[in-house]
Short mmCIF file of C-alpha atoms and ligand atoms in Angstrom, two decimals:
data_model
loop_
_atom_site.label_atom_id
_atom_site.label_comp_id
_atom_site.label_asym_id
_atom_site.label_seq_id
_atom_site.Cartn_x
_atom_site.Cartn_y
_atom_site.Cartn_z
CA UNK A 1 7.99 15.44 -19.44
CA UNK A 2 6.74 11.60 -18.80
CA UNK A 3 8.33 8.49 -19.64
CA UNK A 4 6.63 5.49 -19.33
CA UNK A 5 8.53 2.42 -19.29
CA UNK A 6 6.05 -0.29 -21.32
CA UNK A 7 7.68 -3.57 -19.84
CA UNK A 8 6.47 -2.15 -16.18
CA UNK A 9 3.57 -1.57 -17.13
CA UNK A 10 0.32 -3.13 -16.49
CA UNK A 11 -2.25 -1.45 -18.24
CA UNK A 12 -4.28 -0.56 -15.29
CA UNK A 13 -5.49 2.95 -16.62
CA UNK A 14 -4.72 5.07 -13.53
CA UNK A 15 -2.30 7.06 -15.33
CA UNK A 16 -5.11 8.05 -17.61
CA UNK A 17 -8.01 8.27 -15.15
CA UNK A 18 -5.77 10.80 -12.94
CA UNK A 19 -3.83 12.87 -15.54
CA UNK A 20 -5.87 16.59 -14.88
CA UNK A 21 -4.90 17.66 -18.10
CA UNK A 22 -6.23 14.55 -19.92
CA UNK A 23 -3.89 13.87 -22.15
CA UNK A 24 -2.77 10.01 -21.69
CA UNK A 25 -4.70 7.58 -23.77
CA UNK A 26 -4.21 3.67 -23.62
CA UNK A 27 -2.33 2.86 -26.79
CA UNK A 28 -3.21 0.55 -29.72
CA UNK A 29 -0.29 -1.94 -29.57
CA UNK A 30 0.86 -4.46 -26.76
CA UNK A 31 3.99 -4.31 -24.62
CA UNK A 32 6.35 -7.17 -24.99
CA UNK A 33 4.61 -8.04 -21.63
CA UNK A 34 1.19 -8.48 -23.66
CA UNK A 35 -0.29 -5.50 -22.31
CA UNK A 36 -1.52 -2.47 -23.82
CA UNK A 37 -0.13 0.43 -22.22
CA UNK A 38 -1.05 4.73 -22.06
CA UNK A 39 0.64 6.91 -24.58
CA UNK A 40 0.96 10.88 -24.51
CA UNK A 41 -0.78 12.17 -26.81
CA UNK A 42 -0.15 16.06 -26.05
CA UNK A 43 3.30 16.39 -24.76
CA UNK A 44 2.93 19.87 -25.17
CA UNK A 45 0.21 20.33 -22.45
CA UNK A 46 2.33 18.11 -20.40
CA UNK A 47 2.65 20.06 -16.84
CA UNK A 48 5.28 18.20 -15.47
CA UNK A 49 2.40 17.59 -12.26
CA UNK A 50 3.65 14.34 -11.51
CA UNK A 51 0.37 12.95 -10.36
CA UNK A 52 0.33 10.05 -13.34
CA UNK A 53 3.78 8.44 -11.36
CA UNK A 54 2.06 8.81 -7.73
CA UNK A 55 -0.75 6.68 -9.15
CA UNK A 56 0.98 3.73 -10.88
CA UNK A 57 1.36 0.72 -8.93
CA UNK A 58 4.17 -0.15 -11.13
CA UNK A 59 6.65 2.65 -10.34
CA UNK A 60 6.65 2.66 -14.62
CA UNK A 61 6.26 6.39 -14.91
CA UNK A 62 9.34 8.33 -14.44
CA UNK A 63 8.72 12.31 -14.43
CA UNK A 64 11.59 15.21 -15.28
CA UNK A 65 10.49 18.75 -14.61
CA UNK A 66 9.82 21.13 -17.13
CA UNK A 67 12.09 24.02 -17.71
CA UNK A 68 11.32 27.71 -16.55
CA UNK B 1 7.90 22.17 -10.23
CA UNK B 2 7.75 17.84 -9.04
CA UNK B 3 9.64 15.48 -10.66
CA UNK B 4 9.63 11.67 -10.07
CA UNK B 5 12.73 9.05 -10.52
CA UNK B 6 11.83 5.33 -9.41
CA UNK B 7 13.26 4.87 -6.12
CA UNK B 8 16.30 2.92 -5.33
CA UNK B 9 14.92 0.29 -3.02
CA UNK B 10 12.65 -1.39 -6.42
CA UNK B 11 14.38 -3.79 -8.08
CA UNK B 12 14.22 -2.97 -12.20
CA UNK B 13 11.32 -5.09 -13.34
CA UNK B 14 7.50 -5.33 -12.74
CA UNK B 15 5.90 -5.98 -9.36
CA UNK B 16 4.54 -9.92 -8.83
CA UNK B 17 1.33 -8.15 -8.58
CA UNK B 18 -2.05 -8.42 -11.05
CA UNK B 19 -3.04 -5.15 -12.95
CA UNK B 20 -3.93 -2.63 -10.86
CA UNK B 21 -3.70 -4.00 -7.21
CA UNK B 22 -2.88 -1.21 -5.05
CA UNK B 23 -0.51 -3.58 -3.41
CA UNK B 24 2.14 -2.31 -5.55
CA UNK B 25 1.26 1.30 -5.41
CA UNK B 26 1.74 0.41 -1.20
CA UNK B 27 4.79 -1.17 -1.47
CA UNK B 28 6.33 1.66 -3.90
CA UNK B 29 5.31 4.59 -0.90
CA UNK B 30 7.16 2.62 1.08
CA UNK B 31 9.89 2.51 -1.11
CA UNK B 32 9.31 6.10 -2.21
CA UNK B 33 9.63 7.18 1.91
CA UNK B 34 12.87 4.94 2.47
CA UNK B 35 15.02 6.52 -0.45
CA UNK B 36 13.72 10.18 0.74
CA UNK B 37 14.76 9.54 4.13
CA UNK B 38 17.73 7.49 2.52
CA UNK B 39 17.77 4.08 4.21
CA UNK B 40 17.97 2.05 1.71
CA UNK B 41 20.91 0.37 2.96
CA UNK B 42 19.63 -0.01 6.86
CA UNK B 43 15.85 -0.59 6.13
CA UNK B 44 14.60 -4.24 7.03
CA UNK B 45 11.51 -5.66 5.64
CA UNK B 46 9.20 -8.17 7.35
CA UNK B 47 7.69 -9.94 4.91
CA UNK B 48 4.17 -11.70 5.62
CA UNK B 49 2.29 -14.28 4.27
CA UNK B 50 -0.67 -13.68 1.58
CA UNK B 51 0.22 -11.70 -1.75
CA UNK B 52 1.31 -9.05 0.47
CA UNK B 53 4.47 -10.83 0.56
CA UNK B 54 4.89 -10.42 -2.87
CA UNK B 55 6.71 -7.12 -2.80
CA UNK B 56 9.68 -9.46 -1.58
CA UNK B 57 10.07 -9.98 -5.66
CA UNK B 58 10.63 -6.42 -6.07
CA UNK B 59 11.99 -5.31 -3.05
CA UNK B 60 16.06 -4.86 -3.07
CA UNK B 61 17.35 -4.30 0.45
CA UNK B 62 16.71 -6.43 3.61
CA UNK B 63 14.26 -9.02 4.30
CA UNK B 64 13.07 -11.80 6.20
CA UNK B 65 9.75 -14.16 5.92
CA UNK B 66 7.84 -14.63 9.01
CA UNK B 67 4.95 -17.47 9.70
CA UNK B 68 1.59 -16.07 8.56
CA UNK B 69 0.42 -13.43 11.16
CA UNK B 70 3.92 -13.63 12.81
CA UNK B 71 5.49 -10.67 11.30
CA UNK B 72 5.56 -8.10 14.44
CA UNK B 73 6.84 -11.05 16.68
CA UNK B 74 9.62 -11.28 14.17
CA UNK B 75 10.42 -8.20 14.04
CA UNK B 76 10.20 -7.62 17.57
CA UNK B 77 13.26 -9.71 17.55
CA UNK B 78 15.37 -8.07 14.86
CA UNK B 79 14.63 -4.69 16.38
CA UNK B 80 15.36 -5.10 19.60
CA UNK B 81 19.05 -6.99 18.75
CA UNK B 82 19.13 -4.26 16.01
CA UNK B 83 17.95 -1.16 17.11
CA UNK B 84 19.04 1.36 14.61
CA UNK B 85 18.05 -0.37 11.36
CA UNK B 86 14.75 0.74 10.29
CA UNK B 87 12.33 -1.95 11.03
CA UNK B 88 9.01 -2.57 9.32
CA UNK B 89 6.39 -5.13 8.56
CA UNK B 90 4.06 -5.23 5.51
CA UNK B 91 0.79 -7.00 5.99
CA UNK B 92 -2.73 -7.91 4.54
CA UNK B 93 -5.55 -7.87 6.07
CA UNK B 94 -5.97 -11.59 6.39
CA UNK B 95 -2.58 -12.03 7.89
CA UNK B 96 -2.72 -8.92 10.41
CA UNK B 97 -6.52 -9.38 11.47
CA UNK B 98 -7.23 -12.79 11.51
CA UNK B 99 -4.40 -15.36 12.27
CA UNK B 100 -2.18 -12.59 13.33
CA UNK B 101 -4.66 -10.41 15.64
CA UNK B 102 -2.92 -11.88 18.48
CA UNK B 103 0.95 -10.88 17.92
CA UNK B 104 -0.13 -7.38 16.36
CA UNK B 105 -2.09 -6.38 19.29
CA UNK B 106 0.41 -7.80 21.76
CA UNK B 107 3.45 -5.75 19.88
CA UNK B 108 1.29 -2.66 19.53
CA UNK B 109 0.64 -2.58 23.69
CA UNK B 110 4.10 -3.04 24.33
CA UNK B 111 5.10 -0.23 22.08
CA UNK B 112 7.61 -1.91 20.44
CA UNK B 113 9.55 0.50 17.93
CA UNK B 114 9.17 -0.31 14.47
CA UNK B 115 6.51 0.47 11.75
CA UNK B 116 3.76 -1.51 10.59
CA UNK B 117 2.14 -1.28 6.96
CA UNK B 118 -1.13 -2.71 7.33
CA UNK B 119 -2.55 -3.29 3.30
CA UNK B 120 -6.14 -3.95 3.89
CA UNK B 121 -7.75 -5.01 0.64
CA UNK B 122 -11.02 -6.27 2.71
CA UNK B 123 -10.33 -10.17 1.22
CA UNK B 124 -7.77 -12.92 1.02
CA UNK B 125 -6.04 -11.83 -1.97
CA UNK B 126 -3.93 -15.06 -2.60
CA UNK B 127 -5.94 -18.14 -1.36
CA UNK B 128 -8.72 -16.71 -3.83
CA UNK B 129 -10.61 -14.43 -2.13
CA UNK B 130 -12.28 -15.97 0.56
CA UNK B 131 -13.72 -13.74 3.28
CA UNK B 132 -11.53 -11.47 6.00
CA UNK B 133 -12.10 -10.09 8.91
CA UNK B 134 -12.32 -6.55 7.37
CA UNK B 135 -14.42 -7.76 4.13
CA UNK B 136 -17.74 -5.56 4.39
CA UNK B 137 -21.17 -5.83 5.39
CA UNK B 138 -22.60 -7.13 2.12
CA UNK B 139 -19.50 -7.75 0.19
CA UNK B 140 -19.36 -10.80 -1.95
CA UNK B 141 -16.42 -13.11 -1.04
CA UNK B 142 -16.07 -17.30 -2.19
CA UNK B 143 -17.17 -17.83 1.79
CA UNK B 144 -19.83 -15.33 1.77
CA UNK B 145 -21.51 -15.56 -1.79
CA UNK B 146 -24.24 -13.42 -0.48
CA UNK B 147 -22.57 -11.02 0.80
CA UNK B 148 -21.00 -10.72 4.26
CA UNK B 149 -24.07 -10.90 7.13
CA UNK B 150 -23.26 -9.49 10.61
CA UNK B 151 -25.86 -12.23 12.22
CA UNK B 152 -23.21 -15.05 11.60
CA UNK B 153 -19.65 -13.50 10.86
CA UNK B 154 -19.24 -10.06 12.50
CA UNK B 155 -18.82 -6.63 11.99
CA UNK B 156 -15.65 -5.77 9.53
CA UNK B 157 -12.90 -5.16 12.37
CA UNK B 158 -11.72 -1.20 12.22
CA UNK B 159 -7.61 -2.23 13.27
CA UNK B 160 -6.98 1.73 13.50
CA UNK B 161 -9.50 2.27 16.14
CA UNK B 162 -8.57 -0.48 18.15
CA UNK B 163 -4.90 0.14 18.25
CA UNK B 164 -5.31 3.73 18.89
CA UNK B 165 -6.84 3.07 21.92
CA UNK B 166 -3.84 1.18 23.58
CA UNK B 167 -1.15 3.48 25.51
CA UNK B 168 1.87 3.03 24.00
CA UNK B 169 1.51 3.33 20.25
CA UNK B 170 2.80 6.92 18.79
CA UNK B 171 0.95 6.94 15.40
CA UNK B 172 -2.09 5.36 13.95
CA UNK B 173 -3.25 6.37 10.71
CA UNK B 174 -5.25 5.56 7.97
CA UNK B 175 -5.46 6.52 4.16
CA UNK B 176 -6.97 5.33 1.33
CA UNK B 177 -4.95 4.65 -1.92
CA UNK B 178 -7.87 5.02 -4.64
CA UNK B 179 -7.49 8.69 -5.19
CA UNK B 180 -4.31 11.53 -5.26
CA UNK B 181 -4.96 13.08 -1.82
CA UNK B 182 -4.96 9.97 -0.17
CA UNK B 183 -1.71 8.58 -2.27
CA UNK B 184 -0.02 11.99 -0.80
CA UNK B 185 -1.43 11.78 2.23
CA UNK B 186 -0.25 8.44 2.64
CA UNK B 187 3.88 9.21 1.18
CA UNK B 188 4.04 11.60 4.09
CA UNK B 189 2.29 9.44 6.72
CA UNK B 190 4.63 6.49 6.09
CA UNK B 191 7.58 8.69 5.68
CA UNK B 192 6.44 10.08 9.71
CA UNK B 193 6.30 6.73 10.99
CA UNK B 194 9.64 6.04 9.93
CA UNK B 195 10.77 9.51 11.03
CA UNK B 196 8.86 8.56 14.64
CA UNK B 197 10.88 5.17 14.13
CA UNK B 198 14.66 6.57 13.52
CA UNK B 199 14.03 8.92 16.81
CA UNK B 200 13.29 6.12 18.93
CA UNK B 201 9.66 7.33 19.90
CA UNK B 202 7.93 3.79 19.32
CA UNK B 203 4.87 1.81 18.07
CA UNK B 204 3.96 3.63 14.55
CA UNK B 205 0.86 1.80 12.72
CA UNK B 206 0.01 2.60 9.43
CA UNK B 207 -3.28 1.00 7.48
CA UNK B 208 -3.82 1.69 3.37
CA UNK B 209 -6.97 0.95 1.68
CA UNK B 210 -6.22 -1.23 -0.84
CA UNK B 211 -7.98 -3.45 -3.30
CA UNK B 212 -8.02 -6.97 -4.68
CA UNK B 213 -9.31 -6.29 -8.55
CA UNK B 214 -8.85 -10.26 -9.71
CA UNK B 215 -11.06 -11.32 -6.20
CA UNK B 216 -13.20 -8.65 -6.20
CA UNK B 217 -13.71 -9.31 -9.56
CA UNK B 218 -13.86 -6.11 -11.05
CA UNK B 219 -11.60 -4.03 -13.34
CA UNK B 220 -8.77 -2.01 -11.42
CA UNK B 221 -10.99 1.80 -11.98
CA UNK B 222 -14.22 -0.38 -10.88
CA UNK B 223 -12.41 -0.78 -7.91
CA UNK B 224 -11.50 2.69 -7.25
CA UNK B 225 -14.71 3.66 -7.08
CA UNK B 226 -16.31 1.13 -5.12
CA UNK B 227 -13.51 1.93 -2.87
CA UNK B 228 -15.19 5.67 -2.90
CA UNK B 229 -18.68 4.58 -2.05
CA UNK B 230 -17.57 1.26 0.19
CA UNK B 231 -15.06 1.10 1.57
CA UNK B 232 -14.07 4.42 2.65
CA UNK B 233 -17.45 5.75 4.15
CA UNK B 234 -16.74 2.31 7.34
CA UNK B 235 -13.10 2.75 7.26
CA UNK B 236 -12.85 6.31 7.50
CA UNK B 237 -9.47 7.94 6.56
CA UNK B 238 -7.25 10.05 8.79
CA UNK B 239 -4.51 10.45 12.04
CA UNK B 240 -6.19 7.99 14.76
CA UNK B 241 -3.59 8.67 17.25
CA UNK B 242 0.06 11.28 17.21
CA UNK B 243 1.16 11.36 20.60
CA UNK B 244 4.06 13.25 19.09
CA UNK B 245 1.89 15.88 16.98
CA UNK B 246 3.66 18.43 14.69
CA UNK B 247 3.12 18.73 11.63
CA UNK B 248 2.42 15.51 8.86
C1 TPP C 1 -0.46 -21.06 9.06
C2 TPP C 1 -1.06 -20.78 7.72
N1 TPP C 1 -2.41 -20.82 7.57
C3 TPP C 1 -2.96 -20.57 6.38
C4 TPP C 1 -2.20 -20.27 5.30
C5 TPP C 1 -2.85 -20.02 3.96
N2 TPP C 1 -2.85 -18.61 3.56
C6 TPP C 1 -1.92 -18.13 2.72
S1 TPP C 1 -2.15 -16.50 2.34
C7 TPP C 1 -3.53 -16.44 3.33
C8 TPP C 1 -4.36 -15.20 3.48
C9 TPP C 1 -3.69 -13.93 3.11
O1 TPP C 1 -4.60 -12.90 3.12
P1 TPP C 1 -4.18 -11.42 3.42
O2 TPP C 1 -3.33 -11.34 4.62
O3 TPP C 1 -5.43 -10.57 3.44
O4 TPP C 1 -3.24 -11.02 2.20
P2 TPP C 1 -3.55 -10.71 0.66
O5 TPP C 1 -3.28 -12.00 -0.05
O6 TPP C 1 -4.97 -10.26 0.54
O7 TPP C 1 -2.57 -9.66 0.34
C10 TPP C 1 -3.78 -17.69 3.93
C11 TPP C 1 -4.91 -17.95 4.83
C12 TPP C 1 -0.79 -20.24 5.49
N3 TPP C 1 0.04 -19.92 4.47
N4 TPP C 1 -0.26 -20.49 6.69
S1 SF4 C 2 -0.66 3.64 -13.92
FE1 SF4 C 2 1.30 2.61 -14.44
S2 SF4 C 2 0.77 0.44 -14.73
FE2 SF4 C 2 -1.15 1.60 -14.81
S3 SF4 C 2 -1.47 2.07 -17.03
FE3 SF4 C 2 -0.38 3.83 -16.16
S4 SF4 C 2 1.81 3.39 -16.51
FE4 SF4 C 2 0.69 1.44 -16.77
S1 SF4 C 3 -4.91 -11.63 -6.13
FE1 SF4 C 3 -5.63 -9.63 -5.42
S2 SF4 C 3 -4.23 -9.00 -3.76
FE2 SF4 C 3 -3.26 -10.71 -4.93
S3 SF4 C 3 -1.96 -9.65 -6.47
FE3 SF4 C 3 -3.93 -10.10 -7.45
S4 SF4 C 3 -5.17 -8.23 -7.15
FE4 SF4 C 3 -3.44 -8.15 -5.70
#
């Protein structure tokens, strides 16, 4: 499972460019920060593959493996 | 299966970096390699001048400013009075290759043991983008409009190459952060130059492709792949020198 911390964030889009199971999508609304920042939008299909926190300049992705 | 906490040595808030510069992504491997090899408490950062300094803001451990291009003289000094703290520099491009080509070299031949993090974004990031010594052949800069031409400023200078053919340096590597293999690549390259470091062997040199989005003036995935078709096709990725070998 991801969590994305919204006030790190930048908005960049590496999260979503990277993510190989597509499922990260910039969201609709801004940050406090005034930047519009990735949602999940299949947590389900979420592999726990880390490769959305190696990419983020912002250390704003935090990653907890998923069980079994 | 992976998992990934934010390391210890980032303070809790955003970088002083703009969207996307691969500054930040440098100075969290960094980061990332100290709290795996857990030196957070000994590490000392040598901060340089350009935005590359700007990881000071989010850096919590150690640090010290040096005078633009001065950073291995610096810390020279603090390793040598303090020779089991974990020593490193971080440095642009501008700062490392231009006004600092001098003091790098020099430190490099004498094989002075500490680690150098050489961010090469190909511009100078915070004076607004005005043209470095490793800017391409061709690439637009404020100084060369038209693109960078060989006749009357040079080839792009290739810092890997030319410290890997000194004596006394241990490791010399490059990697480019625009893609996942050469993000990994690069978390266990800095985390052997520190390893080299910590066992006394020496001179460790590390360079990341980076990029300057706001200069280059292009969006932060436009500048991944120019990186892909630019920049790293002249400076080509991989180990330029491991007098140590083993495995990376
Ligand atoms: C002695 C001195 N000369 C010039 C400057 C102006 N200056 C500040 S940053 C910089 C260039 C930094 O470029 P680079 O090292 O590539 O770092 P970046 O900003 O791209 O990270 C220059 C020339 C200075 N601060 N001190
Ligand atoms: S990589 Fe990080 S900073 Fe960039 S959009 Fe994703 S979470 Fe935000
Ligand atoms: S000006 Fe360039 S190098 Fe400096 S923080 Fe912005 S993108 Fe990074």
């Amino acid at each position: 499972m991801i969590t994305i911390n919204e006030l790190y964030c930048k908005g960049c889009g590496y999260c979503i460019k990277f993510c190989p199971r597509h499922i990260l999508e910039m969201g609709k609304e801004r940050s406090q920060k005034g930047h519009f920042y990735p949602v999940n939008i299949n947590e389900e299909a979420c592999t726990s593959c880390a490769i959305c926190a190696l990419m983020c300049p912002e250390a704003a992705i935090e990653v907890t493996a998923k069980e079994g | 299966m992976p998992s990934y906490k934010r390391p210890g040595a980032l303070l809790p808030m955003s970088t002083g970096y703009c969207p996307g510069c691969l500054h930040g992504l440098a100075t969290r491997l960094v980061a990332d390699a100290i709290e795996e090899l857990n030196q957070q408490k000994n590490a000392i950062n040598v901060v340089s001048v350009g935005c590359s300094a700007l990881n000071l803001y989010s850096w919590c451990g150690d640090d010290i400013g040096a005078a633009h291009g001065r950073a291995p003289a610096v810390a020279t000094g603090i390793k040598r009075c303090l020779p089991d703290r974990l020593v490193f520099t971080y440095q642009g491009d501008g700062d490392l290759a231009a006004i600092g080509l001098a003091e790098i070299m020099s430190a490099a031949n004498r094989g002075e043991n500490f680690t150098v993090i050489f961010a090469n974004n190909q511009t100078y990031g915070m004076t607004g983008g005005q043209m470095a010594p490793t800017t391409l052949v061709g690439q637009k800069s404020t100084t060369t409009p038209y693109g960078r031409d060989p006749v009357t400023t040079g080839y792009p200078l290739k810092m890997c190459e030319l410290i890997s053919v000194l004596e006394a340096p241990v490791f010399v590597a490059r990697y480019a952060l625009n893609s996942p293999k050469g993000v990994m690549d690069a978390k266990k390259g800095i985390k052997k130059a520190f390893e080299l470091q910590l066992a006394g062997k020496g001179f460790t040199f590390v360079e990341l492709l980076t990029n300057c989005p706001t200069n280059w003036g292009m969006s932060p995935l436009a500048t991944l792949d120019y990186m892909n078709t630019n920049t790293v096709p002249y400076f080509v990725p991989g180990v330029y020198k491991d007098k140590e070998g083993g495995k990376q």
